[in-house]
CSV table of C-alpha atoms and ligand atoms in Angstrom, one decimal:
chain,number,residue,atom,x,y,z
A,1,UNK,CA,-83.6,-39.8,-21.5
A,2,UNK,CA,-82.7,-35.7,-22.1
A,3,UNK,CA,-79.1,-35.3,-23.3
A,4,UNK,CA,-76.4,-33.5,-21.3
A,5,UNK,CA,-74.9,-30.3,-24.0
A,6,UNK,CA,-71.8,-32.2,-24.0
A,7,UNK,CA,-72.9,-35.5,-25.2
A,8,UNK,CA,-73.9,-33.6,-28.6
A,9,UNK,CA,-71.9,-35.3,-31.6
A,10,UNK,CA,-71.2,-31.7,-33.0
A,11,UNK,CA,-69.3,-31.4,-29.6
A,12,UNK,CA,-67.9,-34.6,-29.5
A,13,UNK,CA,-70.5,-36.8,-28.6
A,14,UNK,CA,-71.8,-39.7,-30.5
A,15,UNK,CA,-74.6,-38.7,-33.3
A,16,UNK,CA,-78.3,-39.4,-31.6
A,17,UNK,CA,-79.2,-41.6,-34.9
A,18,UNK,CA,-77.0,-44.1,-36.3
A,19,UNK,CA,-79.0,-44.0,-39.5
A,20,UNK,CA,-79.8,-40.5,-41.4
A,21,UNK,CA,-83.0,-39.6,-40.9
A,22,UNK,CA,-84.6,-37.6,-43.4
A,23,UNK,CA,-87.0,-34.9,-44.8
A,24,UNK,CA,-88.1,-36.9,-47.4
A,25,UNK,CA,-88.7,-40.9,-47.1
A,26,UNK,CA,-90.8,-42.1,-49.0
A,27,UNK,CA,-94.1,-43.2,-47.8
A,28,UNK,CA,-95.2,-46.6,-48.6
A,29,UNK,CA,-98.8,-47.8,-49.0
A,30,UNK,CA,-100.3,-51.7,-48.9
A,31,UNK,CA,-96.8,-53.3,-50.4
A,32,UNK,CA,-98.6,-56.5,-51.3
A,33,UNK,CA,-101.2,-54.5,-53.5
A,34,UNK,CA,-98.9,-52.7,-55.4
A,35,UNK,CA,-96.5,-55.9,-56.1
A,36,UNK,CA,-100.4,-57.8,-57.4
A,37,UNK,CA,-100.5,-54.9,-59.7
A,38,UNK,CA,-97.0,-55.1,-60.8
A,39,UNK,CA,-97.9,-59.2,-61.6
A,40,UNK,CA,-101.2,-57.2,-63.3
A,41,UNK,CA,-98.8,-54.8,-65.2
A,42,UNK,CA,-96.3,-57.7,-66.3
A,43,UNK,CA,-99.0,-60.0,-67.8
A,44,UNK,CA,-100.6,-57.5,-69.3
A,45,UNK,CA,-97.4,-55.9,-71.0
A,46,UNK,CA,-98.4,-52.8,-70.9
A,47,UNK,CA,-96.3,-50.0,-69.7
A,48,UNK,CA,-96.4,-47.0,-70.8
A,49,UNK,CA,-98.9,-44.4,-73.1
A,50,UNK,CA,-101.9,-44.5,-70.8
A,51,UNK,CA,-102.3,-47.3,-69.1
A,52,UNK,CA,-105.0,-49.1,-67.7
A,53,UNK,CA,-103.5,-47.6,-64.2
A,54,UNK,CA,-102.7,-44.4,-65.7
A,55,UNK,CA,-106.3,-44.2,-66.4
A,56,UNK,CA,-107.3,-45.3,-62.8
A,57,UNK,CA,-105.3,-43.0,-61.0
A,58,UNK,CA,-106.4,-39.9,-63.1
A,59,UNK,CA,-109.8,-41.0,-62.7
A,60,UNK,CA,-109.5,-41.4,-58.6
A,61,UNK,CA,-108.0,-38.2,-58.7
A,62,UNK,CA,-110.4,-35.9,-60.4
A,63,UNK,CA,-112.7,-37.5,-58.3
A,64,UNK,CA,-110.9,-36.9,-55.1
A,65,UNK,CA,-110.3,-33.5,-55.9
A,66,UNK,CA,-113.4,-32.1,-57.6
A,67,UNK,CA,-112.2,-32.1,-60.8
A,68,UNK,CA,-112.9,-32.3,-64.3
A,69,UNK,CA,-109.9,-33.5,-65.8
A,70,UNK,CA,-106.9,-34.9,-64.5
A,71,UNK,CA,-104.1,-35.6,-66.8
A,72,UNK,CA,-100.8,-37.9,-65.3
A,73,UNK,CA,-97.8,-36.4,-66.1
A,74,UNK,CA,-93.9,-37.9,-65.5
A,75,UNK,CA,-92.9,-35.4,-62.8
A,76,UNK,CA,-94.5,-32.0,-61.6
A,77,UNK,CA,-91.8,-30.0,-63.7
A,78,UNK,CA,-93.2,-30.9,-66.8
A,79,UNK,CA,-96.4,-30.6,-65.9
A,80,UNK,CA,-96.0,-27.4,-65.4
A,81,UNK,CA,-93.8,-27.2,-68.8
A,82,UNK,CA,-96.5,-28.4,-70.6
A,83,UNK,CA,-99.2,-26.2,-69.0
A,84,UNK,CA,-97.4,-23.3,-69.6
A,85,UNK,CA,-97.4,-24.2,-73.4
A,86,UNK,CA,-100.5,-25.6,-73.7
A,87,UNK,CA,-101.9,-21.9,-72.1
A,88,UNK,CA,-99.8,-20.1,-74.8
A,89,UNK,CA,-98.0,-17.5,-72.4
A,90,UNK,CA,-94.8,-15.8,-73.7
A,91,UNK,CA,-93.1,-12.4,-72.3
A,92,UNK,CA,-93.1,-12.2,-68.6
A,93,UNK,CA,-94.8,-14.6,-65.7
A,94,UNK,CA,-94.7,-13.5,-62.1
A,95,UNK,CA,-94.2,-16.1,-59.4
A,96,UNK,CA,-92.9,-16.0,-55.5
A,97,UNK,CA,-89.0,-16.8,-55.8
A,98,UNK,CA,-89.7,-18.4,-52.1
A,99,UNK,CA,-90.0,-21.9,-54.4
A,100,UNK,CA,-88.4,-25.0,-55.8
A,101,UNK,CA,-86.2,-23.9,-58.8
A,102,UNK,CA,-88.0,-26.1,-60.9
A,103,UNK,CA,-91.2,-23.2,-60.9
A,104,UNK,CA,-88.4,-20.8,-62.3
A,105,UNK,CA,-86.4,-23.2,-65.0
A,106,UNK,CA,-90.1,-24.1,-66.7
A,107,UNK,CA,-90.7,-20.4,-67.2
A,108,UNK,CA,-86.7,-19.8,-68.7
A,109,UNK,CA,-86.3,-23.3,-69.9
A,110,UNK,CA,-88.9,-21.6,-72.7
A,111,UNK,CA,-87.7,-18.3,-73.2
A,112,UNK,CA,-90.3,-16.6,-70.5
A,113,UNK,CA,-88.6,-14.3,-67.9
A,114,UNK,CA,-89.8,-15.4,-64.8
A,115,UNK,CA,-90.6,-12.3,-62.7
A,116,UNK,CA,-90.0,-12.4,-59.1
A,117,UNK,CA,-92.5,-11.4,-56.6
A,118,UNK,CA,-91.8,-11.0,-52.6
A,119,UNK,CA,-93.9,-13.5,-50.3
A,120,UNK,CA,-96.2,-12.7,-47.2
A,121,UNK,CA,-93.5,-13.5,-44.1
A,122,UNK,CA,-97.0,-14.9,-42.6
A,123,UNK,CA,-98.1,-17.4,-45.1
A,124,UNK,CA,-94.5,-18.0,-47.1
A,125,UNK,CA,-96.8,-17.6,-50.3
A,126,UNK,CA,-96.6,-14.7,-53.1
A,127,UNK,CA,-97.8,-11.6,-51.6
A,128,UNK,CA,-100.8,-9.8,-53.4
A,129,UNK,CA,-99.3,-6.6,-52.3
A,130,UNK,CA,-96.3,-7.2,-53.7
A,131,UNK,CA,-97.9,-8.9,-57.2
A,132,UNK,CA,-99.7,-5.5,-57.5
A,133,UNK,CA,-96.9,-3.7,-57.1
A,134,UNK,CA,-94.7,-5.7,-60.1
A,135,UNK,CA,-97.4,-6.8,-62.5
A,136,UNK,CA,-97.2,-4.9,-66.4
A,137,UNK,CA,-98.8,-5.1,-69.0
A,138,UNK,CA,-95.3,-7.3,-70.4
A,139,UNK,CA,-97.2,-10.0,-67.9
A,140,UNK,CA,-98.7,-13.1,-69.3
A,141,UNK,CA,-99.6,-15.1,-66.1
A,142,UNK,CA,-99.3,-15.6,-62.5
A,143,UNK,CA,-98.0,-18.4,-61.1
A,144,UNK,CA,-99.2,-18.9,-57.6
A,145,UNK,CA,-97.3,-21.8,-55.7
A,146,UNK,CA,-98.9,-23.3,-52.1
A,147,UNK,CA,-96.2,-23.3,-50.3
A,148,UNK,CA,-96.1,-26.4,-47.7
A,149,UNK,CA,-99.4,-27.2,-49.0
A,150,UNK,CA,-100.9,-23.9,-47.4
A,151,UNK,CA,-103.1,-22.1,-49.8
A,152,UNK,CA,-102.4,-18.7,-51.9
A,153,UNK,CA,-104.7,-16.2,-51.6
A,154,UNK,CA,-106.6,-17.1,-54.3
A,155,UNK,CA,-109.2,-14.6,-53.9
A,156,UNK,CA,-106.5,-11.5,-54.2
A,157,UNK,CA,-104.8,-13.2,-56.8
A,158,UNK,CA,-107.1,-13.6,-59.2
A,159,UNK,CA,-108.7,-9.9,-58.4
A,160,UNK,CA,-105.3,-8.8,-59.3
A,161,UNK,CA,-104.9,-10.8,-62.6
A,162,UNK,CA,-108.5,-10.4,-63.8
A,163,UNK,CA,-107.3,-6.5,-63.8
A,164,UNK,CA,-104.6,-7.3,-66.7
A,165,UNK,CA,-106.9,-10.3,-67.9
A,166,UNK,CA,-104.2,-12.5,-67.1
A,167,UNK,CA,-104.8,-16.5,-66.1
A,168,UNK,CA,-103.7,-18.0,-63.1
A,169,UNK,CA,-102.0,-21.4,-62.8
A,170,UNK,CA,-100.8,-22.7,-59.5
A,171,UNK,CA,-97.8,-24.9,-58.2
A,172,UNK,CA,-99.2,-27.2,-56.5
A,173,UNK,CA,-96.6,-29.5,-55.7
A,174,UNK,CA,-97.1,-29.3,-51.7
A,175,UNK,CA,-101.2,-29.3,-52.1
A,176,UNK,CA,-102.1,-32.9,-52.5
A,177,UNK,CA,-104.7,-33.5,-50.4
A,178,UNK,CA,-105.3,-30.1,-48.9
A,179,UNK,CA,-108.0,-27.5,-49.3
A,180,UNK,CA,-109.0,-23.8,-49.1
A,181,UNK,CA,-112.1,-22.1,-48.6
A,182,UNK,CA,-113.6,-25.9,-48.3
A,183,UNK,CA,-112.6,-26.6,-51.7
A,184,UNK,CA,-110.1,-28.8,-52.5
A,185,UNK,CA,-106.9,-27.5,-54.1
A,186,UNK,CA,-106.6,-28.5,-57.6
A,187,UNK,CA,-110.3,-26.3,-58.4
A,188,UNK,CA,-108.3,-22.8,-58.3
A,189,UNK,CA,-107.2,-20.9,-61.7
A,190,UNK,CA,-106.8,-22.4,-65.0
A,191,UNK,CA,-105.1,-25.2,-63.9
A,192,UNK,CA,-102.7,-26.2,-60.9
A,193,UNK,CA,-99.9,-29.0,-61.1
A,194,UNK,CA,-99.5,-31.6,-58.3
A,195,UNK,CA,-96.0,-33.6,-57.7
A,196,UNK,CA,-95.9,-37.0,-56.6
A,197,UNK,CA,-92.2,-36.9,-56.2
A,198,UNK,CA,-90.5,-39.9,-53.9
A,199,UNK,CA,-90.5,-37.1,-51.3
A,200,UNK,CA,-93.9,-36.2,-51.8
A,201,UNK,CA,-96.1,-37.7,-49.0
A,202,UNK,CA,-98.7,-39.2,-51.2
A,203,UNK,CA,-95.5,-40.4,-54.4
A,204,UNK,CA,-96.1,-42.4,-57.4
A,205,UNK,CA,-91.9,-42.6,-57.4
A,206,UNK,CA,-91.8,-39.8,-60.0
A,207,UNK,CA,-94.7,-38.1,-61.1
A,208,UNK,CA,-97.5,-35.4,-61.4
A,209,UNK,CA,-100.5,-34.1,-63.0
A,210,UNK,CA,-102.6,-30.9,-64.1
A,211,UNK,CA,-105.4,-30.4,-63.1
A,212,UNK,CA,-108.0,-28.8,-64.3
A,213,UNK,CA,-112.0,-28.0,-65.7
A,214,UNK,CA,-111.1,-26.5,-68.8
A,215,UNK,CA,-112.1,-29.3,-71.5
A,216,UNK,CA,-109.8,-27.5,-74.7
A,217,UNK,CA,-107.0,-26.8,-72.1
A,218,UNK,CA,-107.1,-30.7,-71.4
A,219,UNK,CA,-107.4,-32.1,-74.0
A,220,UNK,CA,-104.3,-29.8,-75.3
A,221,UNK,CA,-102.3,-31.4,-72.3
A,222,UNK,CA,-103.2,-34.6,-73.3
A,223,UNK,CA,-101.6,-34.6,-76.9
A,224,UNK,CA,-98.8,-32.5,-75.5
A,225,UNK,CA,-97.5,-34.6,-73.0
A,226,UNK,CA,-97.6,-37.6,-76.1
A,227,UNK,CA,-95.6,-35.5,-78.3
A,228,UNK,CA,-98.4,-33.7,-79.9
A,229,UNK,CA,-99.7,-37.0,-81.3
A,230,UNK,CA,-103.8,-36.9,-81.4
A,231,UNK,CA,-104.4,-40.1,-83.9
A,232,UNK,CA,-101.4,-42.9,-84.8
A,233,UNK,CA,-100.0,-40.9,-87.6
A,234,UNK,CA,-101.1,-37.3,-86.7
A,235,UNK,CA,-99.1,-34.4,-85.0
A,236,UNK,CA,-101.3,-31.5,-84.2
A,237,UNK,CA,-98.1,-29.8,-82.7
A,238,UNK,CA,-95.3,-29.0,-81.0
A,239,UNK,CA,-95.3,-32.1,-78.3
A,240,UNK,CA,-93.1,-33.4,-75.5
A,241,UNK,CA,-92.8,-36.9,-73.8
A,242,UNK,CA,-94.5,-36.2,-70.1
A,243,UNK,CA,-96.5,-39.5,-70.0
A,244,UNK,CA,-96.5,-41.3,-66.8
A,245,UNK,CA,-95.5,-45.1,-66.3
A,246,UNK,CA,-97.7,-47.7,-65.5
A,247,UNK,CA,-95.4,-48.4,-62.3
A,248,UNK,CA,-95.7,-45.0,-61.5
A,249,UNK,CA,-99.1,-45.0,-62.2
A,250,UNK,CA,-99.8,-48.4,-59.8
A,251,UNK,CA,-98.0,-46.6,-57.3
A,252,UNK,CA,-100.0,-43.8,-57.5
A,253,UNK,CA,-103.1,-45.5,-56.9
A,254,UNK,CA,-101.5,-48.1,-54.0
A,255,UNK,CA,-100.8,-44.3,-52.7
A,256,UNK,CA,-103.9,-42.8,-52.6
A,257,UNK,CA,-105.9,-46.3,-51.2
A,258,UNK,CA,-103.5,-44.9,-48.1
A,259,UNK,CA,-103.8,-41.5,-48.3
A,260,UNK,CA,-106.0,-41.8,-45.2
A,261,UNK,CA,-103.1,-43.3,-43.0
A,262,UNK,CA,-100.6,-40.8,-44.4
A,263,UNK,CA,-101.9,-38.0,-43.4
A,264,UNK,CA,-102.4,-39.6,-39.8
A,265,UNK,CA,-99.4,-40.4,-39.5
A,266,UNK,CA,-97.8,-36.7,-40.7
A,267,UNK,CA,-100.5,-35.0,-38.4
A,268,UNK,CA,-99.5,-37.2,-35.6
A,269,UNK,CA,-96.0,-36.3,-36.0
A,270,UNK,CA,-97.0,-32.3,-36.7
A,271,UNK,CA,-98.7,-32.2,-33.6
A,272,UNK,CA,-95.8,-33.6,-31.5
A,273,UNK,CA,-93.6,-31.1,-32.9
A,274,UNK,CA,-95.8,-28.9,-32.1
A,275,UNK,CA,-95.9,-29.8,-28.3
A,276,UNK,CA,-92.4,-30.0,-28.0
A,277,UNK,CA,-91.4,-26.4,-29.9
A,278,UNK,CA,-93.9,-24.3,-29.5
A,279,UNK,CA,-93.2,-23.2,-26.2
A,280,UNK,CA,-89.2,-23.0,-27.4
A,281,UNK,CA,-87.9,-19.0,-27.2
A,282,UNK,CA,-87.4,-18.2,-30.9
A,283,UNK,CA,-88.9,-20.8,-33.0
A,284,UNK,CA,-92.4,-20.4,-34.8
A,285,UNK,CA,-93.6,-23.0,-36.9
A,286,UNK,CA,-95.9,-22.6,-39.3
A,287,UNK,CA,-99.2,-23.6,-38.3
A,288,UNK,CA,-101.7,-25.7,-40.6
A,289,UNK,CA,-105.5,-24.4,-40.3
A,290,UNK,CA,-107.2,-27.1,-38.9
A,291,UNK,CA,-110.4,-26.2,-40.2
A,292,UNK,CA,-109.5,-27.1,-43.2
A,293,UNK,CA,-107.6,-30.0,-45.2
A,294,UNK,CA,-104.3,-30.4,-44.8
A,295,UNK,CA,-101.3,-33.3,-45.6
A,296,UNK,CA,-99.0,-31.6,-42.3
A,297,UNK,CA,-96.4,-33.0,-44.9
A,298,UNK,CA,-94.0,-30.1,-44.2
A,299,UNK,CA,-92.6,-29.5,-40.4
A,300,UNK,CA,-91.3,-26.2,-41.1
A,301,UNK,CA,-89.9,-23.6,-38.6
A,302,UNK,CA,-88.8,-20.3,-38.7
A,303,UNK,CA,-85.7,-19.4,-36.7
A,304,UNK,CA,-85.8,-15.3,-35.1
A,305,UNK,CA,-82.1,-14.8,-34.9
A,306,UNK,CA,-82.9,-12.0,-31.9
A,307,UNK,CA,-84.1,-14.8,-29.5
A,308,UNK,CA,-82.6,-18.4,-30.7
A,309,UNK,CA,-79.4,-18.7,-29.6
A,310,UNK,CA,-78.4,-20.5,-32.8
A,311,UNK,CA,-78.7,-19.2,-36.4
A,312,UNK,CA,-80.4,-21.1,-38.6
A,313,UNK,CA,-77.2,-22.7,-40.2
A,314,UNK,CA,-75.6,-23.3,-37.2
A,315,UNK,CA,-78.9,-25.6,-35.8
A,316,UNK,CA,-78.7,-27.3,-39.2
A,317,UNK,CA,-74.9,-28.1,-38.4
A,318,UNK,CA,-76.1,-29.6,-34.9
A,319,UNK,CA,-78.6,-31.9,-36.3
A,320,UNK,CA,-76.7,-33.0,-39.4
A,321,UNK,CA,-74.0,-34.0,-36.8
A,322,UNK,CA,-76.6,-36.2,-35.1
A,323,UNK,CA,-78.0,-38.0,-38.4
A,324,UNK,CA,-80.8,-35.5,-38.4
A,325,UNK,CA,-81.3,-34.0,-42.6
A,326,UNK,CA,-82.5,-31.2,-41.7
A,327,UNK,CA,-83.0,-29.0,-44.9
A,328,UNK,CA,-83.0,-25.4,-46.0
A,329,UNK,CA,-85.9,-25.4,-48.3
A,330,UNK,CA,-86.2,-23.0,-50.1
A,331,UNK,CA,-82.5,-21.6,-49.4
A,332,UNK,CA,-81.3,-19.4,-51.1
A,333,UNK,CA,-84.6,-18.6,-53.5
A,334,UNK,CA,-84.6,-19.0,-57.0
A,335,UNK,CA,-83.8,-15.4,-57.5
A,336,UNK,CA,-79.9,-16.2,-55.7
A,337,UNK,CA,-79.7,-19.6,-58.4
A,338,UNK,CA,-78.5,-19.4,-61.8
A,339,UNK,CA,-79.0,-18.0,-64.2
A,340,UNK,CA,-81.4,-15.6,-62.5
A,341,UNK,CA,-78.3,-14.2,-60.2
A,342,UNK,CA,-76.7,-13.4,-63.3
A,343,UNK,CA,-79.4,-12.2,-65.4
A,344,UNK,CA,-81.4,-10.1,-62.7
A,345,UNK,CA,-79.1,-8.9,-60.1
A,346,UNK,CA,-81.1,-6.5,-58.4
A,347,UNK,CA,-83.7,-8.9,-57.5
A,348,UNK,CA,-82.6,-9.5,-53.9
A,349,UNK,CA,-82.9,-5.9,-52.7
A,350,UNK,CA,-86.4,-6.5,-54.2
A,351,UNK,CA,-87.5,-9.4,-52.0
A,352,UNK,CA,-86.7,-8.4,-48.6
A,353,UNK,CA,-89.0,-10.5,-47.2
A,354,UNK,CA,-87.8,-13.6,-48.8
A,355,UNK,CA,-84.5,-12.9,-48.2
A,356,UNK,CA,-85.3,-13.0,-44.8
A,357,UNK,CA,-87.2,-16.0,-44.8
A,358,UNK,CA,-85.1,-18.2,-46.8
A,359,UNK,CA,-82.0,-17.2,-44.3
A,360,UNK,CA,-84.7,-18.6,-40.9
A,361,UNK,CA,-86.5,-21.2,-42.3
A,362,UNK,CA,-85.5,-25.2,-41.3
A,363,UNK,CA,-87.4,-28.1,-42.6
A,364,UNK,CA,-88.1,-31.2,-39.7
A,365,UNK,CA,-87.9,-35.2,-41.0
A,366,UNK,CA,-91.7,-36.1,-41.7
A,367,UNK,CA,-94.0,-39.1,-43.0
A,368,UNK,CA,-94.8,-42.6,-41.9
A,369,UNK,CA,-90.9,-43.4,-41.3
A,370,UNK,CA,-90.7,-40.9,-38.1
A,371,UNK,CA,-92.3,-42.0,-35.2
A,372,UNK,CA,-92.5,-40.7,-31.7
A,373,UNK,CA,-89.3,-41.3,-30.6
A,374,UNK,CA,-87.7,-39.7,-32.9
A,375,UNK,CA,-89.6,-36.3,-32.7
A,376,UNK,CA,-88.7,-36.4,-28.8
A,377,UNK,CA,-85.1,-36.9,-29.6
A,378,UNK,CA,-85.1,-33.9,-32.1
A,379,UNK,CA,-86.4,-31.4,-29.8
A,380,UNK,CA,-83.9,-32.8,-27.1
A,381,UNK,CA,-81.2,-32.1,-29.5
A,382,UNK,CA,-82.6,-28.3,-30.1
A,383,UNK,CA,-83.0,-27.9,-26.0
A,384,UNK,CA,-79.5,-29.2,-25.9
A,385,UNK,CA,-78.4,-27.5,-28.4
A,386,UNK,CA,-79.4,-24.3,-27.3
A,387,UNK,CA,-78.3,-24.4,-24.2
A,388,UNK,CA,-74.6,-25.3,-25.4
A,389,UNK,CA,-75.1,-22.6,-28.0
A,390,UNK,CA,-71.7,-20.8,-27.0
A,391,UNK,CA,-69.5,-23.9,-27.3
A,392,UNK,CA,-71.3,-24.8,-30.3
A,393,UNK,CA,-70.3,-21.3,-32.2
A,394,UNK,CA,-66.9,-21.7,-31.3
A,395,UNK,CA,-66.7,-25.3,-32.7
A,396,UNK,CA,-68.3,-24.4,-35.8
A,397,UNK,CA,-65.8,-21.5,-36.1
A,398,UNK,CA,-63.0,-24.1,-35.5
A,399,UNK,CA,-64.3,-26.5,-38.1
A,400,UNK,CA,-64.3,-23.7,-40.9
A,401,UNK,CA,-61.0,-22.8,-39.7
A,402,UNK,CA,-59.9,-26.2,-40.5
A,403,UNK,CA,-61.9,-26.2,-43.6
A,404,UNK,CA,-64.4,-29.0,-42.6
B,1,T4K,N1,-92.7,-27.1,-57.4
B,1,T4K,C1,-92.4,-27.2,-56.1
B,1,T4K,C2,-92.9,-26.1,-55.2
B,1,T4K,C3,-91.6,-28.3,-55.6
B,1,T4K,O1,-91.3,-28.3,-54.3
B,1,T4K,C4,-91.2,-29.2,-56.5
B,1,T4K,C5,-90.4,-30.4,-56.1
B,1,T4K,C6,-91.6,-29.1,-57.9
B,1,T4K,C7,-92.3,-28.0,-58.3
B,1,T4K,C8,-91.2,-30.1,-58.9
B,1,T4K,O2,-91.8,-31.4,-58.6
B,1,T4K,P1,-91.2,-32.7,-59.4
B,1,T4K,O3,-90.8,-32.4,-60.8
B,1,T4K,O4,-90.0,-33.2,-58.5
B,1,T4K,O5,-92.3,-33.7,-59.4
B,1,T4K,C9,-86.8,-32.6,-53.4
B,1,T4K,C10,-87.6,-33.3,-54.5
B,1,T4K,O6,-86.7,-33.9,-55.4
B,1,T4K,C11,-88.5,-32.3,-55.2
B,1,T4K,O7,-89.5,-33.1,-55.8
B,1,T4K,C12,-89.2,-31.4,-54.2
B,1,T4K,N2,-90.0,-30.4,-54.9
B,1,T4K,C13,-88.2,-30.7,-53.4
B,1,T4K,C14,-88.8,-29.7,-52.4
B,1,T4K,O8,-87.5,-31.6,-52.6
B,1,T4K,P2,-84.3,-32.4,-53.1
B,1,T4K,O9,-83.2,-32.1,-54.1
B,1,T4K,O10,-84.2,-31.6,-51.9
B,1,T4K,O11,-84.5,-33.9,-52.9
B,1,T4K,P3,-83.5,-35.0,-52.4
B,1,T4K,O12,-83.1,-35.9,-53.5
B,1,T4K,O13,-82.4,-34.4,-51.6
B,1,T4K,O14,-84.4,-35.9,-51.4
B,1,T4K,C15,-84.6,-35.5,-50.1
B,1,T4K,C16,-84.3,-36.6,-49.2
B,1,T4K,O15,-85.2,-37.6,-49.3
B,1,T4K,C17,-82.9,-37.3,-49.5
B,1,T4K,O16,-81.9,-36.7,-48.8
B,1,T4K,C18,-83.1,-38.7,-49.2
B,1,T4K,C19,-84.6,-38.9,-49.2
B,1,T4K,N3,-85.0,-39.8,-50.3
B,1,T4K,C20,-85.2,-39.2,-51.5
B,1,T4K,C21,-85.6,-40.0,-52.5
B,1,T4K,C22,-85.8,-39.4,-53.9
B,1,T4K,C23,-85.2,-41.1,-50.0
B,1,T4K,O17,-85.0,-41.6,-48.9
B,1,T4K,N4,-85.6,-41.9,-51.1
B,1,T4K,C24,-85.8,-41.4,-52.3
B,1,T4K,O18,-86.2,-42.2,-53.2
B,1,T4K,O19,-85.6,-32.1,-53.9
């Protein structure tokens, strides 16, 4: 049933969900097969330094991508931590700073200045133009990140870096799943790094893992992420503790027996926010090509503050007053955080373009715990919403004054 403007809980009205619904819930695969191989993981006692399901889910990875290698790691961030080591790069690394922070800290977490490059307003992802335009010969790498799962162009990128002789690594912590050019993500540059976050739509709680066909580059990754050990007493070098659990690791695989009905479910949900916004005045959302693979894990619109009614922040206001999380990723770019404000300052007159996206862009609730319903009660809320757009500036302008 469509809501009357006035029955909106910014505006007084009681909030459409009574629990919050949100960007990320996890996804949850067969929840009696990952309890047998909990029992599995308890009687065998072992939990940890590659597994028997540490080994299985690498395995069914590399096979589901294409891949030569696979190797687990605890989280995305330090997979990407240990790639960068593991490839040797020191100086300068160039990178969108349209990302999760986590891209940026890996780079200054170990001394490299992370350089920012502006994206492509069309794809959200680092713009070739732009990477021509900043790359040096201070430049050790690129790092490409597929934004919402949508590919880079890999073709320009690696033109661009072959010119300086540079590698390539990707962030591909949206990616799981999807491909480009009919080959799956996870084959492009030296290596690329997945995330299986809780958020992530195909999660192993925590988790990640490099990818790659380099044997030496895997076999480096291997012993890094176990603290440089390669024998029981033997320390080849400078390690780090990045395994992956065997909890983890039996999620992973319960995961992936589903990744089938995942994605369904996403691209169910993509397409009915598709039918309900896309005719909306003002909002695009970033389409998924559907000739090639995709997890629709991200619903993601862009906001053109000349024909929405609402800015950006203002609809994030509405929907968090009906239980709707709503985010701002990736608001306001890495280059905005610290200590990159501080230690390059000029760096937002230098991304116009992701200055403007980061201030348009809303993330929608997505994955197997949004159904129908709640898609059609969203896009009720934006009709509503815009057309009590007046009342609702004034309230917001009355909350601030009140400090709320
Ligand atoms: N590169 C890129 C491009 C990335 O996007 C990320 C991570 C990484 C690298 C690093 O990957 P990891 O090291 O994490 O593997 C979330 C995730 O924590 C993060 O993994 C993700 N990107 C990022 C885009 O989103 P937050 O701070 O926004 O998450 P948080 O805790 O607010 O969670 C979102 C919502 O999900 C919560 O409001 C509630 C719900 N939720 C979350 C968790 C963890 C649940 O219902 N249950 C849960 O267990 O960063």
């Amino acid at each position: 049933m469509p809501f009357a403007s006035l029955e909106l809980a910014i505006l007084g009205g009681t909030p459409a969900f009574l629990e919050p619904l949100h960007v990320g819930r996890p996804n949850l695969g067969n929840r009696e097969h990952f309890l047998r191989r909990m029992e599995d993981m308890l009687d065998r006692r072992c939990f940890s330094n590659n597994g028997p399901f540490v080994r299985e889910f690498e395995a069914r990875i590399a096979e589901f991508i294409g891949v030569k290698h696979c190797v687990a790691m605890c989280n995305a961030t330090i997979g990407l931590a240990i790639a960068i080591r593991a490839m040797d790069l020191q100086g300068e690394v160039l990178l969108p700073a349209y990302t999760f922070v986590s891209t940026a800290h890996v780079l200054q977490w170990q001394r490299i200045k992370p350089v920012f490059v502006d994206l492509d307003p069309v794809t959200h992802n680092i713009c070739p133009k732009a990477l021509e335009r900043a790359i040096s010969p201070r430049s050790a790498a690129v790092i490409g990140v597929h934004v919402w799962g949508r590919p880079c162009d890999t073709v320009n990128i690696a033109r661009i870096a072959k010119s300086y002789d540079i590698p390539v690594l990707y962030d591909a912590a949206h990616a799981f799943g999807c491909s480009h050019q009919g080959r799956m993500i996870g084959t492009f540059g030296s290596c690329e790094v997945f995330s299986f976050h809780a958020t992530k739509f195909l999660n192993s709680f925590e988790g990640g893992a490099v990818v790659t066909n380099d044997e030496r580059l895997a076999e480096r990754l291997r012993y890094m992420r176990n603290f440089g050990f390669t024998g029981y007493d033997c320390v080849l070098e400078l390690g780090i503790n990045g395994k992956m659990t065997e909890a983890c690791a039996a999620m992973g695989v319960t995961s992936l027996e589903a990744i089938n009905d995942l994605i369904a479910a996403n691209r169910r949900n993509y397409q009915r926010y598709v039918h309900h916004l896309e005719q909306m005045p003002g909002v695009r959302l970033v389409a998924y090509d559907e000739t090639e693979r995709n997890n629709f894990q991200y619903i993601v619109a862009e906001l053109d503050p000349e024909v929405f009614p609402l800015t950006r922040d203002e609809l994030v206001d509405v929907l968090h007053y009906e239980n709707v999380l709503a985010r701002k990723y990736f608001w306001p770019g890495c280059h905005r955080m610290q200590p990159y404000a501080t230690e390059q300052p000029d760096a937002c007159t230098l991304l116009p373009q992701t200055e403007r996206v980061a201030a348009r862009v809303i993330v929608f609730p997505n994955g197997q715990s949004v159904g129908d319903e709640d898609i059609d009660k969203i896009a009720e809320i934006i009709r509503s919403a815009t057309l009590a757009a007046l009342q609702i500036k004034s309230r917001i302008r009355q909350l601030a004054e009140q400090g709320c």
